[in-house]
Amino acid sequence: MTNSYGKIAANDDQSAIKILLYDIGKETNVRLETIVLNELQIYLNTIKSLSRASKTDFANSLNLSPRSVTRKLQKLGTSYQEQLTNERLKRCNILIQQTSLSGARLSRFLGFENPSNFYQWFKQHHGVAFTRFIDSARQHSDD
């Protein structure tokens, strides 16, 4: 991984990333699990379409296996799916407040292939059907 001068070999980018993550953790007393969680939040926050979010792609970017990512997140009491849901909720609430997107368009933007899956997800997380929530929000904004 390193040459005789202590420098990371240029053709080993993935190993360089892994070494850097471990070194940052050692130098700052930050656990690797915390670094993985922070990197995941950045990854999800910056990906344009959540339908393209992939635990495998994320893990590969850190030169970790998807299973290693799962274990590190479990040590912090969270999961990839929970973080993805948090990002969807954040985006959903912002879009509802700032746009008048239909449920179908909103569902695609949030990474749902089928609007009915979005409507079920929305009701599960907001406790009320999407249309009822939107109607109520519009009534309050008209007051």
Short mmCIF file of N, CA, C and O in Angstrom, two decimals:
data_model
loop_
_atom_site.label_atom_id
_atom_site.label_comp_id
_atom_site.label_asym_id
_atom_site.label_seq_id
_atom_site.Cartn_x
_atom_site.Cartn_y
_atom_site.Cartn_z
N MET A 1 0.81 -1.19 0.00
CA MET A 1 0.00 0.00 0.00
C MET A 1 0.85 1.26 0.00
O MET A 1 0.44 2.26 -0.53
N THR A 2 2.00 1.18 0.65
CA THR A 2 2.88 2.34 0.62
C THR A 2 4.20 1.91 -0.01
O THR A 2 4.58 0.76 0.05
N ASN A 3 4.86 2.87 -0.61
CA ASN A 3 6.16 2.56 -1.19
C ASN A 3 7.24 2.81 -0.14
O ASN A 3 6.95 3.12 1.00
N SER A 4 8.51 2.68 -0.54
CA SER A 4 9.61 2.80 0.42
C SER A 4 9.72 4.20 1.00
O SER A 4 10.38 4.40 2.01
N TYR A 5 9.06 5.17 0.40
CA TYR A 5 9.11 6.54 0.91
C TYR A 5 7.92 6.85 1.83
O TYR A 5 7.75 7.96 2.29
N GLY A 6 7.09 5.84 2.07
CA GLY A 6 5.93 6.03 2.93
C GLY A 6 4.76 6.69 2.23
O GLY A 6 3.79 7.08 2.85
N LYS A 7 4.84 6.80 0.91
CA LYS A 7 3.76 7.42 0.16
C LYS A 7 2.87 6.33 -0.41
O LYS A 7 3.33 5.23 -0.74
N ILE A 8 1.63 6.64 -0.56
CA ILE A 8 0.67 5.68 -1.08
C ILE A 8 0.89 5.53 -2.58
O ILE A 8 1.06 6.52 -3.29
N ALA A 9 0.94 4.29 -3.04
CA ALA A 9 1.14 4.04 -4.46
C ALA A 9 -0.03 4.61 -5.25
O ALA A 9 -1.19 4.45 -4.88
N ALA A 10 0.28 5.27 -6.35
CA ALA A 10 -0.73 5.97 -7.13
C ALA A 10 -1.76 5.03 -7.75
O ALA A 10 -2.89 5.42 -7.96
N ASN A 11 -1.37 3.79 -8.01
CA ASN A 11 -2.31 2.88 -8.66
C ASN A 11 -3.21 2.15 -7.66
O ASN A 11 -3.90 1.23 -8.01
N ASP A 12 -3.21 2.56 -6.45
CA ASP A 12 -3.98 1.89 -5.42
C ASP A 12 -4.93 2.87 -4.72
O ASP A 12 -4.89 3.02 -3.51
N ASP A 13 -5.77 3.54 -5.51
CA ASP A 13 -6.64 4.59 -4.97
C ASP A 13 -7.59 4.09 -3.89
O ASP A 13 -7.80 4.76 -2.89
N GLN A 14 -8.16 2.90 -4.09
CA GLN A 14 -9.11 2.40 -3.09
C GLN A 14 -8.43 2.12 -1.76
O GLN A 14 -8.96 2.43 -0.71
N SER A 15 -7.24 1.57 -1.81
CA SER A 15 -6.51 1.35 -0.56
C SER A 15 -6.14 2.67 0.09
O SER A 15 -6.14 2.79 1.31
N ALA A 16 -5.81 3.65 -0.74
CA ALA A 16 -5.48 4.97 -0.21
C ALA A 16 -6.65 5.56 0.55
O ALA A 16 -6.48 6.14 1.63
N ILE A 17 -7.85 5.38 0.04
CA ILE A 17 -9.04 5.89 0.71
C ILE A 17 -9.20 5.21 2.06
O ILE A 17 -9.46 5.85 3.07
N LYS A 18 -9.03 3.89 2.07
CA LYS A 18 -9.19 3.14 3.31
C LYS A 18 -8.14 3.57 4.35
O LYS A 18 -8.46 3.79 5.51
N ILE A 19 -6.90 3.71 3.93
CA ILE A 19 -5.84 4.16 4.83
C ILE A 19 -6.16 5.54 5.37
O ILE A 19 -6.02 5.80 6.57
N LEU A 20 -6.61 6.42 4.50
CA LEU A 20 -6.94 7.78 4.92
C LEU A 20 -8.05 7.78 5.96
O LEU A 20 -7.96 8.49 6.97
N LEU A 21 -9.09 6.99 5.74
CA LEU A 21 -10.18 6.92 6.71
C LEU A 21 -9.68 6.44 8.07
O LEU A 21 -10.04 7.00 9.11
N TYR A 22 -8.86 5.40 8.08
CA TYR A 22 -8.34 4.90 9.34
C TYR A 22 -7.42 5.92 10.01
O TYR A 22 -7.48 6.13 11.21
N ASP A 23 -6.57 6.58 9.21
CA ASP A 23 -5.66 7.58 9.76
C ASP A 23 -6.41 8.76 10.35
O ASP A 23 -6.08 9.25 11.42
N ILE A 24 -7.44 9.22 9.66
CA ILE A 24 -8.25 10.33 10.18
C ILE A 24 -8.87 9.92 11.51
O ILE A 24 -8.86 10.68 12.47
N GLY A 25 -9.39 8.72 11.57
CA GLY A 25 -9.98 8.23 12.81
C GLY A 25 -8.99 8.16 13.95
O GLY A 25 -9.28 8.58 15.07
N LYS A 26 -7.79 7.69 13.67
CA LYS A 26 -6.76 7.59 14.71
C LYS A 26 -6.33 8.97 15.19
O LYS A 26 -6.19 9.21 16.39
N GLU A 27 -6.10 9.87 14.27
CA GLU A 27 -5.59 11.20 14.62
C GLU A 27 -6.61 12.05 15.35
O GLU A 27 -6.25 12.91 16.14
N THR A 28 -7.87 11.84 15.09
CA THR A 28 -8.90 12.70 15.68
C THR A 28 -9.71 11.99 16.75
O THR A 28 -10.64 12.57 17.29
N ASN A 29 -9.37 10.76 17.04
CA ASN A 29 -10.14 9.95 17.99
C ASN A 29 -11.60 9.77 17.56
O ASN A 29 -12.48 9.63 18.39
N VAL A 30 -11.83 9.83 16.28
CA VAL A 30 -13.17 9.60 15.74
C VAL A 30 -13.22 8.15 15.28
O VAL A 30 -12.33 7.68 14.57
N ARG A 31 -14.24 7.46 15.71
CA ARG A 31 -14.37 6.06 15.33
C ARG A 31 -14.69 5.95 13.85
O ARG A 31 -15.36 6.79 13.27
N LEU A 32 -14.19 4.89 13.23
CA LEU A 32 -14.45 4.65 11.81
C LEU A 32 -15.95 4.59 11.54
O LEU A 32 -16.42 5.07 10.51
N GLU A 33 -16.70 4.04 12.49
CA GLU A 33 -18.15 3.97 12.32
C GLU A 33 -18.75 5.36 12.14
O GLU A 33 -19.62 5.58 11.30
N THR A 34 -18.26 6.31 12.91
CA THR A 34 -18.77 7.69 12.81
C THR A 34 -18.40 8.31 11.48
O THR A 34 -19.21 9.02 10.87
N ILE A 35 -17.20 8.02 11.02
CA ILE A 35 -16.78 8.53 9.71
C ILE A 35 -17.66 7.95 8.62
O ILE A 35 -18.12 8.67 7.72
N VAL A 36 -17.94 6.66 8.68
CA VAL A 36 -18.80 6.02 7.68
C VAL A 36 -20.19 6.65 7.70
O VAL A 36 -20.75 6.96 6.65
N LEU A 37 -20.75 6.87 8.89
CA LEU A 37 -22.07 7.50 8.99
C LEU A 37 -22.05 8.91 8.39
O LEU A 37 -22.94 9.27 7.62
N ASN A 38 -21.05 9.69 8.72
CA ASN A 38 -20.96 11.05 8.17
C ASN A 38 -20.82 11.02 6.66
O ASN A 38 -21.46 11.82 5.95
N GLU A 39 -20.00 10.13 6.15
CA GLU A 39 -19.82 10.01 4.70
C GLU A 39 -21.12 9.57 4.03
O GLU A 39 -21.46 10.03 2.94
N LEU A 40 -21.87 8.68 4.68
CA LEU A 40 -23.16 8.24 4.14
C LEU A 40 -24.14 9.41 4.07
O LEU A 40 -24.84 9.58 3.08
N GLN A 41 -24.19 10.20 5.12
CA GLN A 41 -25.09 11.35 5.11
C GLN A 41 -24.72 12.34 4.01
O GLN A 41 -25.59 12.88 3.34
N ILE A 42 -23.43 12.55 3.80
CA ILE A 42 -22.98 13.42 2.71
C ILE A 42 -23.37 12.82 1.36
O ILE A 42 -23.89 13.51 0.47
N TYR A 43 -23.13 11.52 1.20
CA TYR A 43 -23.47 10.81 -0.04
C TYR A 43 -24.95 10.96 -0.36
O TYR A 43 -25.33 11.34 -1.47
N LEU A 44 -25.81 10.70 0.63
CA LEU A 44 -27.26 10.78 0.40
C LEU A 44 -27.71 12.22 0.17
O LEU A 44 -28.63 12.47 -0.61
N ASN A 45 -27.08 13.15 0.84
CA ASN A 45 -27.45 14.55 0.71
C ASN A 45 -27.07 15.11 -0.66
O ASN A 45 -27.73 16.02 -1.17
N THR A 46 -26.02 14.58 -1.25
CA THR A 46 -25.53 15.15 -2.51
C THR A 46 -25.99 14.40 -3.75
O THR A 46 -25.87 14.93 -4.85
N ILE A 47 -26.50 13.20 -3.59
CA ILE A 47 -26.96 12.46 -4.76
C ILE A 47 -28.24 13.10 -5.28
O ILE A 47 -29.14 13.43 -4.50
N LYS A 48 -28.29 13.35 -6.57
CA LYS A 48 -29.41 14.09 -7.14
C LYS A 48 -30.73 13.30 -7.05
O LYS A 48 -31.73 13.82 -6.62
N SER A 49 -30.69 12.05 -7.46
CA SER A 49 -31.89 11.23 -7.43
C SER A 49 -31.69 10.08 -6.45
O SER A 49 -30.77 9.27 -6.63
N LEU A 50 -32.54 9.99 -5.47
CA LEU A 50 -32.41 8.93 -4.48
C LEU A 50 -32.67 7.55 -5.07
O LEU A 50 -32.31 6.55 -4.45
N SER A 51 -33.26 7.49 -6.26
CA SER A 51 -33.44 6.18 -6.91
C SER A 51 -32.09 5.60 -7.30
O SER A 51 -31.96 4.40 -7.50
N ARG A 52 -31.08 6.46 -7.40
CA ARG A 52 -29.73 5.99 -7.75
C ARG A 52 -28.89 5.68 -6.52
O ARG A 52 -27.75 5.24 -6.66
N ALA A 53 -29.41 5.94 -5.34
CA ALA A 53 -28.66 5.65 -4.11
C ALA A 53 -28.47 4.15 -3.99
O ALA A 53 -29.42 3.39 -4.12
N SER A 54 -27.25 3.74 -3.72
CA SER A 54 -26.93 2.32 -3.64
C SER A 54 -25.93 2.08 -2.52
O SER A 54 -24.87 2.72 -2.48
N LYS A 55 -26.29 1.16 -1.63
CA LYS A 55 -25.37 0.83 -0.54
C LYS A 55 -24.08 0.26 -1.11
O LYS A 55 -22.99 0.55 -0.62
N THR A 56 -24.17 -0.52 -2.16
CA THR A 56 -22.99 -1.11 -2.77
C THR A 56 -22.08 -0.03 -3.35
O THR A 56 -20.86 -0.05 -3.13
N ASP A 57 -22.66 0.93 -4.08
CA ASP A 57 -21.85 2.03 -4.63
C ASP A 57 -21.21 2.84 -3.52
O ASP A 57 -20.04 3.22 -3.61
N PHE A 58 -21.98 3.12 -2.47
CA PHE A 58 -21.43 3.87 -1.35
C PHE A 58 -20.28 3.10 -0.70
O PHE A 58 -19.21 3.65 -0.45
N ALA A 59 -20.49 1.82 -0.43
CA ALA A 59 -19.45 1.00 0.19
C ALA A 59 -18.20 0.96 -0.69
O ALA A 59 -17.08 1.10 -0.19
N ASN A 60 -18.39 0.79 -1.98
CA ASN A 60 -17.25 0.76 -2.89
C ASN A 60 -16.46 2.07 -2.86
O ASN A 60 -15.24 2.06 -2.97
N SER A 61 -17.16 3.18 -2.69
CA SER A 61 -16.47 4.47 -2.65
C SER A 61 -15.54 4.59 -1.44
O SER A 61 -14.60 5.37 -1.45
N LEU A 62 -15.82 3.80 -0.40
CA LEU A 62 -14.98 3.79 0.80
C LEU A 62 -14.07 2.57 0.85
O LEU A 62 -13.38 2.35 1.85
N ASN A 63 -14.11 1.79 -0.22
CA ASN A 63 -13.36 0.55 -0.28
C ASN A 63 -13.73 -0.39 0.87
O ASN A 63 -12.88 -1.02 1.49
N LEU A 64 -15.02 -0.45 1.15
CA LEU A 64 -15.57 -1.36 2.15
C LEU A 64 -16.59 -2.25 1.46
O LEU A 64 -17.13 -1.89 0.41
N SER A 65 -16.88 -3.37 2.05
CA SER A 65 -17.96 -4.21 1.53
C SER A 65 -19.29 -3.66 2.06
O SER A 65 -19.32 -3.01 3.12
N PRO A 66 -20.39 -3.93 1.37
CA PRO A 66 -21.69 -3.52 1.90
C PRO A 66 -21.94 -4.09 3.30
O PRO A 66 -22.52 -3.42 4.15
N ARG A 67 -21.47 -5.31 3.55
CA ARG A 67 -21.64 -5.91 4.88
C ARG A 67 -20.87 -5.13 5.94
O ARG A 67 -21.34 -4.93 7.06
N SER A 68 -19.66 -4.64 5.60
CA SER A 68 -18.89 -3.83 6.54
C SER A 68 -19.61 -2.53 6.86
O SER A 68 -19.64 -2.09 8.01
N VAL A 69 -20.21 -1.93 5.85
CA VAL A 69 -20.98 -0.70 6.07
C VAL A 69 -22.14 -1.01 7.01
O VAL A 69 -22.38 -0.26 7.97
N THR A 70 -22.83 -2.11 6.77
CA THR A 70 -23.95 -2.51 7.64
C THR A 70 -23.50 -2.67 9.08
O THR A 70 -24.13 -2.16 10.00
N ARG A 71 -22.39 -3.38 9.29
CA ARG A 71 -21.89 -3.60 10.65
C ARG A 71 -21.50 -2.30 11.33
O ARG A 71 -21.81 -2.07 12.51
N LYS A 72 -20.85 -1.41 10.62
CA LYS A 72 -20.40 -0.14 11.21
C LYS A 72 -21.60 0.73 11.57
O LYS A 72 -21.61 1.37 12.63
N LEU A 73 -22.61 0.74 10.74
CA LEU A 73 -23.81 1.52 11.05
C LEU A 73 -24.59 0.89 12.21
O LEU A 73 -25.13 1.61 13.06
N GLN A 74 -24.62 -0.44 12.27
CA GLN A 74 -25.29 -1.12 13.37
C GLN A 74 -24.65 -0.78 14.71
O GLN A 74 -25.35 -0.63 15.71
N LYS A 75 -23.34 -0.62 14.73
CA LYS A 75 -22.65 -0.25 15.97
C LYS A 75 -23.11 1.12 16.47
O LYS A 75 -23.02 1.41 17.67
N LEU A 76 -23.60 1.95 15.57
CA LEU A 76 -24.10 3.28 15.94
C LEU A 76 -25.62 3.29 16.10
O LEU A 76 -26.22 4.34 16.30
N GLY A 77 -26.25 2.12 15.99
CA GLY A 77 -27.69 2.02 16.18
C GLY A 77 -28.51 2.52 15.01
O GLY A 77 -29.65 2.95 15.18
N THR A 78 -27.95 2.46 13.81
CA THR A 78 -28.68 2.92 12.63
C THR A 78 -28.43 1.94 11.49
O THR A 78 -27.78 0.91 11.67
N SER A 79 -28.98 2.25 10.33
CA SER A 79 -28.81 1.39 9.15
C SER A 79 -28.81 2.26 7.90
O SER A 79 -29.20 3.43 7.93
N TYR A 80 -28.37 1.67 6.82
CA TYR A 80 -28.40 2.37 5.53
C TYR A 80 -29.83 2.78 5.20
O TYR A 80 -30.09 3.92 4.83
N GLN A 81 -30.76 1.85 5.38
CA GLN A 81 -32.17 2.14 5.06
C GLN A 81 -32.72 3.27 5.93
O GLN A 81 -33.46 4.12 5.45
N GLU A 82 -32.35 3.29 7.20
CA GLU A 82 -32.82 4.36 8.09
C GLU A 82 -32.28 5.72 7.63
O GLU A 82 -33.01 6.71 7.62
N GLN A 83 -31.03 5.76 7.23
CA GLN A 83 -30.45 7.01 6.75
C GLN A 83 -31.08 7.44 5.44
O GLN A 83 -31.32 8.63 5.21
N LEU A 84 -31.37 6.48 4.56
CA LEU A 84 -32.05 6.79 3.30
C LEU A 84 -33.46 7.33 3.59
O LEU A 84 -33.88 8.33 2.98
N THR A 85 -34.15 6.72 4.53
CA THR A 85 -35.48 7.20 4.91
C THR A 85 -35.41 8.61 5.48
O THR A 85 -36.24 9.46 5.14
N ASN A 86 -34.42 8.89 6.32
CA ASN A 86 -34.26 10.24 6.88
C ASN A 86 -34.05 11.27 5.77
O ASN A 86 -34.61 12.37 5.82
N GLU A 87 -33.24 10.93 4.78
CA GLU A 87 -33.00 11.85 3.66
C GLU A 87 -34.27 12.04 2.84
O GLU A 87 -34.59 13.15 2.43
N ARG A 88 -35.01 10.96 2.62
CA ARG A 88 -36.28 11.08 1.89
C ARG A 88 -37.26 11.97 2.64
O ARG A 88 -37.93 12.81 2.05
N LEU A 89 -37.36 11.78 3.95
CA LEU A 89 -38.27 12.60 4.76
C LEU A 89 -37.89 14.07 4.68
O LEU A 89 -38.75 14.94 4.53
N LYS A 90 -36.61 14.34 4.79
CA LYS A 90 -36.13 15.72 4.73
C LYS A 90 -36.48 16.35 3.38
O LYS A 90 -37.06 17.44 3.33
N ARG A 91 -36.17 15.65 2.30
CA ARG A 91 -36.47 16.17 0.96
C ARG A 91 -37.98 16.31 0.74
O ARG A 91 -38.44 17.29 0.16
N CYS A 92 -38.71 15.33 1.19
CA CYS A 92 -40.17 15.34 1.03
C CYS A 92 -40.77 16.56 1.71
O CYS A 92 -41.57 17.29 1.11
N ASN A 93 -40.39 16.81 2.94
CA ASN A 93 -40.95 17.95 3.68
C ASN A 93 -40.57 19.28 3.03
O ASN A 93 -41.41 20.17 2.93
N ILE A 94 -39.35 19.39 2.56
CA ILE A 94 -38.93 20.63 1.88
C ILE A 94 -39.73 20.83 0.60
O ILE A 94 -40.23 21.93 0.32
N LEU A 95 -39.87 19.76 -0.19
CA LEU A 95 -40.59 19.88 -1.47
C LEU A 95 -42.07 20.18 -1.27
O LEU A 95 -42.66 20.94 -2.03
N ILE A 96 -42.66 19.60 -0.25
CA ILE A 96 -44.08 19.89 0.01
C ILE A 96 -44.25 21.36 0.40
O ILE A 96 -45.19 22.02 -0.05
N GLN A 97 -43.33 21.88 1.19
CA GLN A 97 -43.42 23.28 1.62
C GLN A 97 -43.13 24.26 0.49
O GLN A 97 -43.71 25.34 0.44
N GLN A 98 -42.22 23.89 -0.41
CA GLN A 98 -41.73 24.87 -1.38
C GLN A 98 -42.23 24.67 -2.81
O GLN A 98 -41.95 25.50 -3.66
N THR A 99 -42.96 23.58 -3.07
CA THR A 99 -43.44 23.34 -4.43
C THR A 99 -44.89 22.85 -4.37
O THR A 99 -45.43 22.62 -3.30
N SER A 100 -45.45 22.68 -5.53
CA SER A 100 -46.79 22.09 -5.63
C SER A 100 -46.74 20.83 -6.49
O SER A 100 -47.64 20.55 -7.26
N LEU A 101 -45.67 20.07 -6.33
CA LEU A 101 -45.51 18.83 -7.09
C LEU A 101 -46.63 17.86 -6.75
O LEU A 101 -47.06 17.77 -5.60
N SER A 102 -47.06 17.12 -7.75
CA SER A 102 -48.03 16.05 -7.51
C SER A 102 -47.35 14.92 -6.75
O SER A 102 -46.12 14.82 -6.72
N GLY A 103 -48.16 14.05 -6.17
CA GLY A 103 -47.61 12.90 -5.46
C GLY A 103 -46.79 12.01 -6.37
O GLY A 103 -45.74 11.50 -5.98
N ALA A 104 -47.24 11.84 -7.62
CA ALA A 104 -46.51 10.99 -8.56
C ALA A 104 -45.14 11.58 -8.89
O ALA A 104 -44.13 10.86 -8.90
N ARG A 105 -45.08 12.88 -9.13
CA ARG A 105 -43.78 13.52 -9.42
C ARG A 105 -42.88 13.51 -8.20
O ARG A 105 -41.68 13.28 -8.29
N LEU A 106 -43.46 13.77 -7.05
CA LEU A 106 -42.71 13.76 -5.80
C LEU A 106 -42.14 12.36 -5.55
O LEU A 106 -40.98 12.21 -5.14
N SER A 107 -42.93 11.34 -5.81
CA SER A 107 -42.48 9.96 -5.59
C SER A 107 -41.27 9.63 -6.45
O SER A 107 -40.32 9.00 -5.98
N ARG A 108 -41.28 10.05 -7.71
CA ARG A 108 -40.13 9.79 -8.59
C ARG A 108 -38.90 10.53 -8.09
O ARG A 108 -37.80 9.99 -8.09
N PHE A 109 -39.09 11.77 -7.68
CA PHE A 109 -37.95 12.56 -7.20
C PHE A 109 -37.33 11.93 -5.95
O PHE A 109 -36.13 12.00 -5.75
N LEU A 110 -38.15 11.32 -5.12
CA LEU A 110 -37.66 10.71 -3.88
C LEU A 110 -37.16 9.28 -4.07
O LEU A 110 -36.73 8.65 -3.11
N GLY A 111 -37.20 8.80 -5.32
CA GLY A 111 -36.62 7.49 -5.61
C GLY A 111 -37.56 6.32 -5.58
O GLY A 111 -37.12 5.17 -5.54
N PHE A 112 -38.85 6.57 -5.60
CA PHE A 112 -39.82 5.48 -5.64
C PHE A 112 -40.17 5.19 -7.09
O PHE A 112 -40.49 6.10 -7.85
N GLU A 113 -40.11 3.92 -7.47
CA GLU A 113 -40.43 3.55 -8.84
C GLU A 113 -41.93 3.55 -9.08
O GLU A 113 -42.39 3.76 -10.19
N ASN A 114 -42.69 3.33 -8.03
CA ASN A 114 -44.14 3.23 -8.14
C ASN A 114 -44.77 4.22 -7.15
O ASN A 114 -44.50 4.14 -5.95
N PRO A 115 -45.63 5.13 -7.63
CA PRO A 115 -46.26 6.10 -6.72
C PRO A 115 -47.02 5.45 -5.57
O PRO A 115 -47.06 6.00 -4.47
N SER A 116 -47.60 4.28 -5.78
CA SER A 116 -48.35 3.64 -4.68
C SER A 116 -47.42 3.28 -3.53
O SER A 116 -47.82 3.36 -2.36
N ASN A 117 -46.17 2.93 -3.85
CA ASN A 117 -45.20 2.67 -2.78
C ASN A 117 -44.91 3.96 -2.00
O ASN A 117 -44.75 3.94 -0.78
N PHE A 118 -44.82 5.07 -2.73
CA PHE A 118 -44.60 6.36 -2.08
C PHE A 118 -45.77 6.70 -1.15
O PHE A 118 -45.57 7.12 -0.02
N TYR A 119 -47.01 6.51 -1.64
CA TYR A 119 -48.17 6.85 -0.82
C TYR A 119 -48.21 6.01 0.47
O TYR A 119 -48.53 6.54 1.54
N GLN A 120 -47.86 4.73 0.36
CA GLN A 120 -47.80 3.89 1.56
C GLN A 120 -46.71 4.37 2.50
O GLN A 120 -46.92 4.46 3.72
N TRP A 121 -45.55 4.67 1.95
CA TRP A 121 -44.42 5.16 2.74
C TRP A 121 -44.79 6.48 3.43
O TRP A 121 -44.52 6.67 4.61
N PHE A 122 -45.43 7.38 2.69
CA PHE A 122 -45.81 8.68 3.24
C PHE A 122 -46.75 8.50 4.42
O PHE A 122 -46.55 9.10 5.49
N LYS A 123 -47.77 7.67 4.26
CA LYS A 123 -48.74 7.45 5.34
C LYS A 123 -48.06 6.82 6.56
O LYS A 123 -48.34 7.19 7.70
N GLN A 124 -47.14 5.89 6.32
CA GLN A 124 -46.42 5.25 7.42
C GLN A 124 -45.62 6.26 8.22
O GLN A 124 -45.57 6.19 9.44
N HIS A 125 -45.01 7.24 7.55
CA HIS A 125 -44.13 8.18 8.23
C HIS A 125 -44.80 9.47 8.68
O HIS A 125 -44.29 10.15 9.57
N HIS A 126 -45.94 9.80 8.08
CA HIS A 126 -46.63 11.03 8.47
C HIS A 126 -47.94 10.76 9.21
O HIS A 126 -48.55 11.68 9.74
N GLY A 127 -48.38 9.50 9.19
CA GLY A 127 -49.59 9.13 9.92
C GLY A 127 -50.88 9.54 9.26
O GLY A 127 -51.95 9.42 9.86
N VAL A 128 -50.80 10.04 8.05
CA VAL A 128 -51.98 10.47 7.32
C VAL A 128 -51.70 10.31 5.83
O VAL A 128 -50.55 10.37 5.39
N ALA A 129 -52.75 10.09 5.05
CA ALA A 129 -52.60 9.93 3.61
C ALA A 129 -52.05 11.21 2.98
O ALA A 129 -52.31 12.32 3.46
N PHE A 130 -51.29 11.05 1.91
CA PHE A 130 -50.66 12.18 1.23
C PHE A 130 -51.67 13.25 0.83
O PHE A 130 -51.49 14.42 1.11
N THR A 131 -52.76 12.84 0.18
CA THR A 131 -53.74 13.83 -0.30
C THR A 131 -54.38 14.58 0.87
O THR A 131 -54.58 15.78 0.78
N ARG A 132 -54.66 13.88 1.95
CA ARG A 132 -55.23 14.54 3.12
C ARG A 132 -54.23 15.54 3.72
O ARG A 132 -54.58 16.64 4.11
N PHE A 133 -52.97 15.13 3.77
CA PHE A 133 -51.92 16.00 4.29
C PHE A 133 -51.79 17.26 3.44
O PHE A 133 -51.73 18.38 3.96
N ILE A 134 -51.77 17.08 2.12
CA ILE A 134 -51.64 18.22 1.19
C ILE A 134 -52.85 19.13 1.30
O ILE A 134 -52.72 20.36 1.35
N ASP A 135 -54.05 18.56 1.31
CA ASP A 135 -55.27 19.37 1.44
C ASP A 135 -55.25 20.18 2.73
O ASP A 135 -55.60 21.37 2.72
N SER A 136 -54.84 19.56 3.81
CA SER A 136 -54.77 20.25 5.09
C SER A 136 -53.72 21.37 5.05
O SER A 136 -53.96 22.49 5.53
N ALA A 137 -52.59 21.09 4.45
CA ALA A 137 -51.52 22.10 4.36
C ALA A 137 -51.97 23.28 3.52
O ALA A 137 -51.70 24.43 3.84
N ARG A 138 -52.70 23.01 2.44
CA ARG A 138 -53.18 24.09 1.58
C ARG A 138 -54.25 24.93 2.27
O ARG A 138 -54.31 26.14 2.10
N GLN A 139 -55.10 24.28 3.06
CA GLN A 139 -56.13 25.02 3.81
C GLN A 139 -55.47 25.97 4.81
O GLN A 139 -55.88 27.09 4.96
N HIS A 140 -54.43 25.49 5.47
CA HIS A 140 -53.74 26.32 6.46
C HIS A 140 -52.99 27.47 5.80
O HIS A 140 -52.88 28.54 6.37
N SER A 141 -52.49 27.24 4.58
CA SER A 141 -51.77 28.32 3.90
C SER A 141 -52.72 29.38 3.34
O SER A 141 -52.34 30.52 3.14
N ASP A 142 -53.99 28.99 3.11
CA ASP A 142 -54.98 29.94 2.62
C ASP A 142 -55.52 30.84 3.72
O ASP A 142 -56.04 31.90 3.47
N ASP A 143 -55.37 30.40 4.97
CA ASP A 143 -55.91 31.17 6.11
C ASP A 143 -55.13 32.43 6.37
O ASP A 143 -54.10 32.74 6.04
#
